[in-house]
XYZ file of C-alpha atoms in Angstrom:
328
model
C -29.023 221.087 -8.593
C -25.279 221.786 -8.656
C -24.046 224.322 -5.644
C -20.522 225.190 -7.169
C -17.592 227.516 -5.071
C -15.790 228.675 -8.063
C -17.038 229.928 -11.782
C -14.743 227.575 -13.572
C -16.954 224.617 -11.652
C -19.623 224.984 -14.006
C -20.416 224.172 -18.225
C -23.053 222.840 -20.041
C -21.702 220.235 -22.459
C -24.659 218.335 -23.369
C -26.721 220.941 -25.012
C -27.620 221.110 -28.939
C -29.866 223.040 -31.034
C -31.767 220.669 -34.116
C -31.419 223.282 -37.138
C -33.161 220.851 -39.447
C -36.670 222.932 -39.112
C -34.340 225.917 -39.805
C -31.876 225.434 -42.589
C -33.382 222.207 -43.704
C -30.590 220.188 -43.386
C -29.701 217.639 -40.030
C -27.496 219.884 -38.560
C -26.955 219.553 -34.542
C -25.555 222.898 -33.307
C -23.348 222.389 -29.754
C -24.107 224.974 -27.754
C -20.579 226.263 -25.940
C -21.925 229.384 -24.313
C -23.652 228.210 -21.260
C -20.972 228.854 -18.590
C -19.895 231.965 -16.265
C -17.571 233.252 -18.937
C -20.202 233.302 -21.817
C -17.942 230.728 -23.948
C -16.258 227.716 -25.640
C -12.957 229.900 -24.424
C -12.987 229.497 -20.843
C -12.064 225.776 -21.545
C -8.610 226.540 -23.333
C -8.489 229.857 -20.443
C -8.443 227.285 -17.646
C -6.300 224.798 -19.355
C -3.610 227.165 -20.560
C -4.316 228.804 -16.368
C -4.009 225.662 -15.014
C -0.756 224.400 -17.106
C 0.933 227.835 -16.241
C 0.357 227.300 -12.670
C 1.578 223.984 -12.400
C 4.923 224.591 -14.905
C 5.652 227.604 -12.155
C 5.348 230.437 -14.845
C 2.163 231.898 -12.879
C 2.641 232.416 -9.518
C 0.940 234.454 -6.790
C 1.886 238.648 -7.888
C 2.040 237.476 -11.584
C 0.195 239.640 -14.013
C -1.584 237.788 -17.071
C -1.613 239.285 -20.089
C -2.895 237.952 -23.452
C -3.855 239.356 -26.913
C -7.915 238.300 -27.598
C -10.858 240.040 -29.551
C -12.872 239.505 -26.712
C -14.286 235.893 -25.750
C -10.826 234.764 -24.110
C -10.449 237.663 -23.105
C -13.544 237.485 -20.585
C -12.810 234.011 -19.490
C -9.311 234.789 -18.453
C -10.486 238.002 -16.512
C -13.190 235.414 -14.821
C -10.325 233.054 -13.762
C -8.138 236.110 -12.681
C -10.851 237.419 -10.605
C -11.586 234.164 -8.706
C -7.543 233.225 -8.710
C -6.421 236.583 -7.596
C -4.326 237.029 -10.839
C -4.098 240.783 -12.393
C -4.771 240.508 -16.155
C -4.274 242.594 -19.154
C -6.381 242.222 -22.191
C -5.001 243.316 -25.204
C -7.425 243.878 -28.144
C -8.518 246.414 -30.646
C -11.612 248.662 -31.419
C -13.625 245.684 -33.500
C -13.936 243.931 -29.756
C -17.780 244.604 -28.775
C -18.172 247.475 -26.551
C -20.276 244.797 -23.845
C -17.286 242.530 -24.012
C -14.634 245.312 -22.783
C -17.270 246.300 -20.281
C -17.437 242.988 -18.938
C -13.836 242.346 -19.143
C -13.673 245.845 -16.910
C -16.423 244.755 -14.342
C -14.396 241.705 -13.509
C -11.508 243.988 -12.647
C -9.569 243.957 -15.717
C -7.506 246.248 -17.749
C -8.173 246.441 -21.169
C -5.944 248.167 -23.741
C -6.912 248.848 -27.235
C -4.412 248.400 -29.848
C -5.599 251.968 -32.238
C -3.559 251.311 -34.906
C -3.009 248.155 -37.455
C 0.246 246.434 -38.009
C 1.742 247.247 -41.619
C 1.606 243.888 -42.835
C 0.040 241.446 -39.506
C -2.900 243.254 -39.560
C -4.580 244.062 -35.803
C -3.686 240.755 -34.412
C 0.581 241.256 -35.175
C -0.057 245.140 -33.578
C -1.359 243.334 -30.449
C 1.473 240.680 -29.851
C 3.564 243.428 -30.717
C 2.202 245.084 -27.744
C 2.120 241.921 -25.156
C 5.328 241.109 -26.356
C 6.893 244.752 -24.929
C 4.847 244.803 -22.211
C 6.567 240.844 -20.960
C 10.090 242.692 -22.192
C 9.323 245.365 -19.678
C 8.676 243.675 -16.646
C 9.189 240.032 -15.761
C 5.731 240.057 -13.490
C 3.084 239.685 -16.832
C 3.080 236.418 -17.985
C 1.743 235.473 -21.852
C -0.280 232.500 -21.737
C -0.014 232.655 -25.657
C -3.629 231.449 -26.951
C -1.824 231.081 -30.394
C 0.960 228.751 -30.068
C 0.139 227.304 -26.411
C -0.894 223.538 -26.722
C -2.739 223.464 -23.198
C -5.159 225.628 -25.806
C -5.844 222.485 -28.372
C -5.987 220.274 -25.250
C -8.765 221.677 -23.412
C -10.879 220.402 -27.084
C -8.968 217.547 -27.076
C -9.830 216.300 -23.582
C -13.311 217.691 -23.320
C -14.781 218.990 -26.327
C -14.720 216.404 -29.113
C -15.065 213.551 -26.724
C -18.913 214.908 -25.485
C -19.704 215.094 -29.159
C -18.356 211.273 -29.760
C -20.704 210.127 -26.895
C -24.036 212.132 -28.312
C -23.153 211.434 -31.631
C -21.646 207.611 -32.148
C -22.665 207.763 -35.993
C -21.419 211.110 -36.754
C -20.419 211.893 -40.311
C -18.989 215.602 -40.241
C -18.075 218.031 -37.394
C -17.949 221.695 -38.185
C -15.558 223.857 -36.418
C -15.103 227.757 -36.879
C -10.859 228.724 -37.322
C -9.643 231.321 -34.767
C -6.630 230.210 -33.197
C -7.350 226.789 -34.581
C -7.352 225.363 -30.787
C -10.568 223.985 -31.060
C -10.366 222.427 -34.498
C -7.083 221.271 -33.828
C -8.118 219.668 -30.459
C -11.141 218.009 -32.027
C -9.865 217.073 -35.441
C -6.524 215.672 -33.453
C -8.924 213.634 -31.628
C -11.094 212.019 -34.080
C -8.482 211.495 -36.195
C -7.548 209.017 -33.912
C -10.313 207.382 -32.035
C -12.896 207.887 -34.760
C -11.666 208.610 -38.221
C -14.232 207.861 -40.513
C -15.695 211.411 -39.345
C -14.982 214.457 -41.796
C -13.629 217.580 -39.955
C -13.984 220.854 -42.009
C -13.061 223.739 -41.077
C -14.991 227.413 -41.320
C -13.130 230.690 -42.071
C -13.980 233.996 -42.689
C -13.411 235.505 -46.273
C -10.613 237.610 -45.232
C -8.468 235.562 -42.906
C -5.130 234.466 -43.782
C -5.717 231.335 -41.663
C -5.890 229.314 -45.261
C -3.809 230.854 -47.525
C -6.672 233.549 -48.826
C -5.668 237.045 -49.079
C -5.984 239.612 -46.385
C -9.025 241.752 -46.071
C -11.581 243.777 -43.860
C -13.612 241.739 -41.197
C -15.359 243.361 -38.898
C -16.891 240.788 -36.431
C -14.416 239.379 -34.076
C -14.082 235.907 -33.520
C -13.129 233.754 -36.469
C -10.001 234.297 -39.342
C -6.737 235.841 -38.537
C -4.267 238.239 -40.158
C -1.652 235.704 -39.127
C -1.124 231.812 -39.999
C -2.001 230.342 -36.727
C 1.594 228.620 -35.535
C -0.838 225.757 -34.210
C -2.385 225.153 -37.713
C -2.069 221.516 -38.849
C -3.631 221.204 -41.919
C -3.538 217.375 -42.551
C -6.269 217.292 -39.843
C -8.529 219.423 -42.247
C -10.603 217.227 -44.423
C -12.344 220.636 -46.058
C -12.479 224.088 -45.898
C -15.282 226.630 -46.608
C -15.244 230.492 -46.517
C -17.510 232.858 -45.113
C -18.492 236.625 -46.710
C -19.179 238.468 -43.297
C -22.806 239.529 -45.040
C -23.922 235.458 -44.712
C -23.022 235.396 -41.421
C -24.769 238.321 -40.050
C -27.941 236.494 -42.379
C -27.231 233.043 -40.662
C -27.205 235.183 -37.247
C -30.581 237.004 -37.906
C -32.310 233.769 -39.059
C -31.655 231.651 -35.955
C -32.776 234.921 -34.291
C -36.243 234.860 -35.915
C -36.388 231.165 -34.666
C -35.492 232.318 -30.729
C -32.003 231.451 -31.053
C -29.770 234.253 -30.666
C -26.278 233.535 -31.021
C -23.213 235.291 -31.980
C -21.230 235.799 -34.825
C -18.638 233.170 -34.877
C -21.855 230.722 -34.541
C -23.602 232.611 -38.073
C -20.294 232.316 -39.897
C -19.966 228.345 -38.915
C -23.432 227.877 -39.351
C -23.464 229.490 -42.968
C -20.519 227.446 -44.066
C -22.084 224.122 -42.787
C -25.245 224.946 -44.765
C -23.194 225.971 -47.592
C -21.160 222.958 -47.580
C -23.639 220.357 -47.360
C -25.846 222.160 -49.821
C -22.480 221.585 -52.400
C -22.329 217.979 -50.991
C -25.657 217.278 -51.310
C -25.756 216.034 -47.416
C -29.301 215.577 -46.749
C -28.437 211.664 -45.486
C -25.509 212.783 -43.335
C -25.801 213.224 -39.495
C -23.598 216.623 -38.647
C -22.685 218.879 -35.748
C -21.483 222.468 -35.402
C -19.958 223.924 -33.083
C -21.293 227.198 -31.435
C -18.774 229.306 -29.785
C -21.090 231.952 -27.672
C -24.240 233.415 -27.840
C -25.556 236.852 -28.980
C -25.918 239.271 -25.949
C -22.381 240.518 -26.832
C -23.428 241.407 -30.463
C -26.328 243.507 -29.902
C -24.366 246.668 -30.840
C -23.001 245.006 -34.053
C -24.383 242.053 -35.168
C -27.454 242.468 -34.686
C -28.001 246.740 -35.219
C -29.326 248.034 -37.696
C -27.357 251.095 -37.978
C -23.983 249.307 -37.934
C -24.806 246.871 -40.296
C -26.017 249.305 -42.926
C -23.182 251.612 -42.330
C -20.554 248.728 -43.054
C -22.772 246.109 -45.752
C -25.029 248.524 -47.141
C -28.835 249.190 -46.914
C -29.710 246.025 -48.188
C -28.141 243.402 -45.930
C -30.893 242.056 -44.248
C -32.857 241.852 -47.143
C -31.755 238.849 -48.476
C -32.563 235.187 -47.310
C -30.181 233.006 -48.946
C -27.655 232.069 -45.853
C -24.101 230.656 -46.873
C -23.330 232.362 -50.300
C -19.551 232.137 -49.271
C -16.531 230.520 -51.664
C -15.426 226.574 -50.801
C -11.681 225.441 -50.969
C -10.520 222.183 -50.478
């Protein structure tokens, strides 16, 4: 067994779900949640960490701060904890109430950002924030999740490659759009050691990360308000949207299989299903990417209460997963 001195020492990389019995088609979902931090984030936390700390930005009395709806957000406080660091996580009220706690337990402050920026949404009212709070004091140090490349290279270097080894004949990787780190990272690296394979890319209806218009979305995780400045299209072979109601479906479903997971994973999930339903992919071999799992949803995702109050009575009713719109 491993006996590890650090929680940054440990990650399961070799662990997927077969959906086929599920959603009927061969979809192998890589499951990014089993380490300390709960996520696929604390790779691009301890790269961007790391990178700081070697580049002399982060030094002992430094004070990280970073804008996140939550998973990052809970890695970083992890590696501040076990580095000695003092962070500040700045989100807003759609970040799941277990998330801030944990964020808190690990010694953390965590401000909420109350109020939307006029045209950036939530996310431009929280750089707005981490950006005065840098001007003010020269001790808090951005890492920068959006822009910083040590965030695509953590995928690059680790991510994409374990997929290439399980998956030698792989036709089409699925990958969720946040920051666009990890799509970038793996689509970057396929690109160029295995091209053949199709990358495309899930959004949320809502996001801005693709050119759609701006609307409400209410579980945190995938789409932006703002283009992502590390957003290279040309690596994108296809793009699907995701209504929020499909992914809370896709959620629920793998939940009445045993596999709880959270919402990023529903909304990538639907969009695979969705897309290869369009594509007719029964023949093709495919892997998505699962950024957590579900503990962290239980007050949202998966209650009753909130769902009704925000998708109507109805929601769950319904067992069609992936209704969303497709863009090339």
């Amino acid at each position: 067994m491993p006996v590890i001195s650090g929680p940054t020492d440990f990650n399961e990389e070799q662990l997927y779900v077969d959906l086929r019995a599920t959603f009927g088609h061969s979809i192998f979902l890589k499951c990014e949640g089993f380490n300390f931090a709960g996520s696929i984030k604390l790779k691009a936390a301890t790269e961007m960490v790391e990178a700081a700390e070697r580049e002399g930005t982060l030094k002992p009395g430094s004070v990280l701060v970073e804008s996140s709806s939550g998973n990052l957000g809970v890695a970083l406080s992890m590696i501040a904890a076990s580095r000695g660091y003092r962070f500040v996580c700045v989100t807003d009220p759609r970040c799941n109430l277990a998330t801030r706690r944990m964020m808190e337990a690990l010694g953390s402050q965590v401000h909420i950002v109350s109020e939307p920026d006029a045209t950036g949404g939530y996310l431009a009212a929280r750089i707005n924030y981490v950006r005065a709070l840098c001007a003010s004091d020269e001790k808090y140090v951005w890492l920068n999740q959006y822009s910083n490349p040590a965030n695509w290279r953590s995928h690059y270097r680790t991510t994409a490659p374990a997929i290439a080894r399980e998956f030698p004949n792989l036709d089409v990787l699925f990958v969720g759009a946040g920051t666009t780190g990890t799509l970038m990272g793996c689509a970057r690296y396929f690109r160029e050691w295995h091209p053949s394979v199709r990358i495309v890319a899930v959004d949320a209806v809502g996001s801005v990360t693709f050119g759609g218009p701006p609307g409400r979305r209410m579980i945190p995780g995938l789409g932006t308000n703002v283009r992502p400045p590390m957003l290279d299209e040309s690596y994108v072979d296809d793009v699907v949207r995701v209504e929020e109601p499909d992914t809370v479906r896709a959620c629920h479903r793998l939940a009445r299989s045993g596999f709880m997971f959270g919402g990023s994973t529903g909304t990538v999930v639907s969009g695979a299903t969705r897309w290869l339903d369009e594509q007719d992919g029964r023949d093709l071999t495919t892997v998505a990417i699962a950024p957590d799992l579900g503990e962290r949803y239980l007050d949202t995702v998966y209650q009753t209460n909130w769902l009704q109050d925000l998708y109507g009575d109805d929601i769950l009713d319904e067992e069609v997963v992936g209704v969303g719109s497709h863009a090339a």
